[in-house]
Amino acid sequence: MKTKVVCDSSCDIYNMEDIDFSAVPLHIINSSKEYIDNEDLDADKMAKELSESGGKTSTSCPGIGDWLNAFDDAEQIFVVTITGALSGSYNSAVQAAAQYTEKFPERKVCVIDSKSTGPVLVLILEKLRELIMSGASFEETKQKIHKYHDKLHLLFVLSSVQNLANNGRVNKLAAAAIGLLGVCLMGQASDAGELEILTKCRGQKKALKKVIEKMKELNWINRKVIIHHCNNIEGANELSKLILEQKSDCVIEIRKTGGLCRFYAEEGGLLIGFEKI
Ligand code: X90
């Protein structure tokens, strides 16, 4: 029986070992160029080109047909999407799943709205892989992944929300609040999957301290923390050091954001995903 895991490219990874996996690209579009968020994209170069070119840039999520192509005739499919509160990706995946199971009634599709992005999607994907490899049934995997998902959390540190504001994903007031040089925002994905700003700090160092305080307040478990960064390996390493000072046996994965998260989290942005009690 063929089981497939399909995600949109907001997960920042394009390949997974051991399972049948594909990442369906979102697109980043401005007047002169369209960038496809796949493994061939140089996200830092894209960000540089976009900031130099000025003008309006928008993004688009996978359509129903893109999802159906990625389902690839599998009998059991787990789909994970970026938060449905900020993107149409989840909706189109749900519609694709409905069409697929109408055409093939014996096949099964489970669509998960991550209510988040980047690192939280990777945590979900890695758990799905573990469950699938252990031989768990579709129903058991579905039940366990929902339970696991409830325990995940996303924090972020951003020094600009200009692109989010220009595309109506955060209110203009919040955007104006950090127009100032050197101001960082620390926030979280809310339970509804919206961007929620928690505090405003002067400088990254203070923002990272706030991240640790918030992680402690949320009772994070020292199993795995995933940090995705926008051209900011120094910030990711610094945060990693602070986390290990708290819990030295924590496993930390650090990687660069792909195209979609690179565009919205902007230069220096950090996304932090972890498990809580
Ligand atoms: O459908 C589309 O065109 C995609 C729109 C995506 C908009 C949101 C992307 C957020 C990327 C920004 C910081 C973290 C926010 C967390 C809130 C869930 C990352």
XYZ file of N, CA, C and O in Angstrom, residues 154-235:
328
model
N 4.951 27.663 17.932
C 5.880 28.452 17.107
C 6.083 29.842 17.699
O 5.115 30.553 17.971
N 7.339 30.202 17.920
C 7.675 31.579 18.287
C 8.472 32.180 17.135
O 9.062 31.449 16.340
N 8.488 33.492 17.052
C 9.310 34.111 16.011
C 9.955 35.405 16.506
O 9.475 36.026 17.455
N 11.059 35.750 15.860
C 11.712 37.042 16.074
C 11.852 37.671 14.693
O 12.424 37.069 13.789
N 11.283 38.853 14.524
C 11.317 39.496 13.207
C 11.819 40.931 13.351
O 11.489 41.603 14.328
N 12.608 41.381 12.376
C 12.970 42.796 12.441
C 12.240 43.628 11.394
O 12.447 44.833 11.317
N 11.410 42.980 10.613
C 10.524 43.741 9.727
C 9.271 42.911 9.460
O 9.356 41.691 9.308
N 8.136 43.574 9.437
C 6.909 42.875 9.002
C 6.318 43.592 7.794
O 5.118 43.517 7.529
N 7.217 44.265 7.060
C 6.790 45.027 5.892
C 6.081 44.152 4.853
O 4.993 44.478 4.388
N 6.690 43.028 4.515
C 6.090 42.171 3.479
C 4.790 41.536 3.958
O 3.855 41.352 3.174
N 4.735 41.207 5.240
C 3.480 40.680 5.797
C 2.396 41.759 5.718
O 1.267 41.488 5.302
N 2.759 42.991 6.098
C 1.782 44.085 6.102
C 1.338 44.422 4.677
O 0.143 44.599 4.418
N 2.300 44.482 3.738
C 1.945 44.822 2.351
C 0.987 43.811 1.747
O 0.257 44.114 0.810
N 0.999 42.591 2.266
C 0.117 41.551 1.734
C -1.063 41.263 2.668
O -1.695 40.212 2.580
N -1.300 42.184 3.591
C -2.480 42.095 4.453
C -2.458 40.935 5.438
O -3.513 40.467 5.872
N -1.255 40.462 5.808
C -1.178 39.331 6.748
C -0.933 39.789 8.182
O -0.866 39.007 9.107
N -0.737 41.093 8.381
C -0.581 41.621 9.731
C -1.073 43.056 9.647
O -1.025 43.671 8.579
N -1.584 43.622 10.752
C -2.146 44.952 10.568
C -1.064 46.022 10.464
O 0.037 45.889 10.972
N -1.410 47.088 9.774
C -0.447 48.153 9.438
C 0.125 48.804 10.704
O 1.244 49.279 10.708
N -0.665 48.810 11.786
C -0.188 49.406 13.036
C 1.027 48.667 13.557
O 2.017 49.255 13.961
N 0.941 47.337 13.520
C 2.056 46.515 13.976
C 3.275 46.776 13.096
O 4.405 46.858 13.577
N 3.035 46.930 11.821
C 4.132 47.174 10.887
C 4.811 48.496 11.219
O 6.031 48.594 11.254
N 4.002 49.512 11.505
C 4.549 50.832 11.807
C 5.366 50.774 13.091
O 6.393 51.431 13.226
N 4.933 49.945 14.036
C 5.583 49.854 15.335
C 7.043 49.438 15.232
O 7.841 49.772 16.094
N 7.398 48.697 14.199
C 8.810 48.306 14.137
C 9.523 48.855 12.909
O 10.527 48.342 12.471
N 8.999 49.954 12.428
C 9.702 50.627 11.339
C 11.062 51.129 11.804
O 11.949 51.393 11.020
N 11.226 51.242 13.131
C 12.454 51.811 13.688
C 13.632 50.851 13.578
O 13.475 49.653 13.791
N 14.781 51.413 13.302
C 15.980 50.597 13.140
C 16.334 49.893 14.454
O 16.294 50.481 15.513
N 16.673 48.611 14.363
C 17.142 47.892 15.543
C 16.039 47.372 16.442
O 16.308 46.791 17.489
N 14.795 47.549 16.046
C 13.700 47.017 16.868
C 13.303 45.634 16.365
O 13.138 45.415 15.174
N 13.199 44.702 17.301
C 12.793 43.331 16.949
C 11.444 43.038 17.572
O 11.162 43.465 18.689
N 10.667 42.263 16.881
C 9.400 41.796 17.433
C 9.531 40.338 17.810
O 10.088 39.552 17.056
N 9.013 39.989 18.986
C 8.947 38.574 19.351
C 7.466 38.233 19.416
O 6.670 39.005 19.966
N 7.104 37.130 18.827
C 5.694 36.777 18.841
C 5.474 35.302 18.631
O 6.430 34.512 18.661
N 4.213 34.940 18.434
C 3.883 33.523 18.297
C 2.772 33.313 17.268
O 2.062 34.247 16.906
N 2.636 32.079 16.834
C 1.455 31.698 16.071
C 0.372 31.464 17.122
O 0.563 30.681 18.057
N -0.762 32.164 16.997
C -1.843 32.016 17.988
C -2.535 30.670 17.790
O -2.308 29.984 16.777
N -3.416 30.302 18.724
C -4.147 29.038 18.587
C -4.948 28.993 17.288
O -5.146 27.940 16.702
N -5.400 30.176 16.842
C -6.175 30.229 15.597
C -5.269 30.237 14.367
O -5.756 30.226 13.235
N -3.955 30.275 14.582
C -3.033 30.252 13.447
C -2.759 31.623 12.863
O -2.360 31.757 11.717
N -2.972 32.648 13.716
C -2.648 33.992 13.239
C -1.354 34.478 13.863
O -0.905 33.929 14.870
N -0.805 35.508 13.252
C 0.438 36.056 13.775
C 0.113 36.961 14.961
O -0.676 37.890 14.846
N 0.700 36.651 16.106
C 0.406 37.418 17.310
C 1.704 37.990 17.881
O 2.613 37.236 18.233
N 1.759 39.302 17.959
C 2.977 39.939 18.473
C 2.908 39.980 19.999
O 1.905 40.379 20.574
N 3.970 39.526 20.655
C 3.971 39.469 22.119
C 4.757 40.627 22.731
O 4.344 41.199 23.715
N 5.903 40.922 22.147
C 6.665 42.049 22.682
C 7.590 42.678 21.647
O 7.929 42.061 20.644
N 7.987 43.885 21.949
C 8.855 44.652 21.070
C 10.151 44.899 21.839
O 10.096 45.281 23.008
N 11.305 44.622 21.243
C 12.565 44.786 21.974
C 13.547 45.609 21.160
O 13.491 45.621 19.937
N 14.497 46.208 21.873
C 15.616 46.863 21.186
C 16.711 45.842 20.991
O 17.339 45.397 21.939
N 16.897 45.389 19.789
C 18.013 44.488 19.497
C 17.674 43.021 19.643
O 16.787 42.621 20.410
N 18.431 42.216 18.900
C 18.174 40.772 18.846
C 18.442 40.062 20.179
O 17.708 39.166 20.570
N 19.493 40.504 20.883
C 19.880 39.842 22.139
C 18.702 39.804 23.117
O 18.401 38.767 23.704
N 18.056 40.961 23.265
C 16.911 41.049 24.189
C 15.761 40.179 23.695
O 15.078 39.517 24.479
N 15.558 40.174 22.380
C 14.460 39.376 21.819
C 14.704 37.885 22.081
O 13.774 37.136 22.406
N 15.960 37.456 21.976
C 16.260 36.034 22.206
C 16.002 35.649 23.655
O 15.512 34.556 23.956
N 16.335 36.570 24.572
C 16.039 36.321 25.994
C 14.543 36.133 26.208
O 14.103 35.279 26.973
N 13.768 36.955 25.522
C 12.299 36.860 25.621
C 11.811 35.515 25.077
O 10.843 34.949 25.579
N 12.478 35.028 24.036
C 12.098 33.725 23.476
C 12.279 32.652 24.552
O 11.381 31.825 24.773
N 13.423 32.671 25.227
C 13.681 31.666 26.267
C 12.647 31.774 27.388
O 12.087 30.764 27.840
N 12.358 33.015 27.815
C 11.348 33.204 28.878
C 10.013 32.606 28.458
O 9.345 31.923 29.227
N 9.624 32.870 27.212
C 8.326 32.387 26.715
C 8.320 30.855 26.624
O 7.327 30.205 26.953
N 9.445 30.289 26.180
C 9.517 28.821 26.083
C 9.347 28.196 27.472
O 8.644 27.197 27.632
N 9.977 28.810 28.464
C 9.851 28.288 29.833
C 8.411 28.408 30.327
O 7.860 27.479 30.903
N 7.817 29.573 30.061
C 6.432 29.808 30.477
C 5.488 28.774 29.849
O 4.516 28.339 30.468
N 5.800 28.366 28.631
C 4.930 27.410 27.923
C 5.242 25.955 28.270
O 4.640 25.036 27.719
N 6.228 25.754 29.176
C 6.608 24.384 29.562
C 7.090 23.548 28.385
O 6.573 22.468 28.127
N 8.080 24.036 27.694
C 8.603 23.262 26.572
C 9.327 22.023 27.081
O 9.851 21.996 28.192
N 9.338 21.015 26.243
C 10.005 19.762 26.601
C 11.363 19.751 25.919
O 11.488 20.159 24.771
N 12.356 19.264 26.619
C 13.701 19.304 26.048
C 13.971 18.135 25.112
O 14.924 17.395 25.249
N 13.083 17.951 24.136
C 13.323 16.866 23.196
C 13.944 17.404 21.917
O 15.037 17.041 21.550
N 13.216 18.300 21.286
C 13.688 18.782 20.005
C 13.220 20.220 19.793
O 12.052 20.537 20.022
N 14.129 21.066 19.385
C 13.766 22.439 19.011
C 14.266 22.657 17.594
O 15.383 22.266 17.253
N 13.429 23.243 16.753
C 13.843 23.501 15.371
C 13.862 25.003 15.121
O 12.885 25.707 15.399
N 14.999 25.473 14.625
C 15.151 26.902 14.341
C 15.369 27.092 12.835
O 16.289 26.501 12.271
N 14.526 27.882 12.206
C 14.750 28.245 10.806
C 15.112 29.733 10.763
O 14.484 30.543 11.447
N 16.142 30.066 9.978
C 16.605 31.454 9.977
C 16.673 32.036 8.574
O 16.895 31.329 7.593
N 16.501 33.357 8.511
C 16.606 34.077 7.243
C 17.966 34.747 7.190
O 18.131 35.858 7.702
N 18.932 34.051 6.622
C 20.285 34.596 6.497
C 20.818 35.082 7.847
O 21.424 36.144 7.941
N 20.563 34.346 8.895
C 20.940 34.783 10.251
C 21.433 33.600 11.082
O 20.886 33.296 12.132
N 22.464 32.948 10.597
C 23.008 31.795 11.318
C 23.560 32.216 12.690
O 23.460 31.465 13.659
N 24.068 33.454 12.788
C 24.592 33.936 14.083
C 23.467 33.965 15.112
O 23.638 33.493 16.242
N 22.329 34.506 14.717
C 21.179 34.577 15.623
C 20.703 33.185 16.013
O 20.395 32.924 17.182
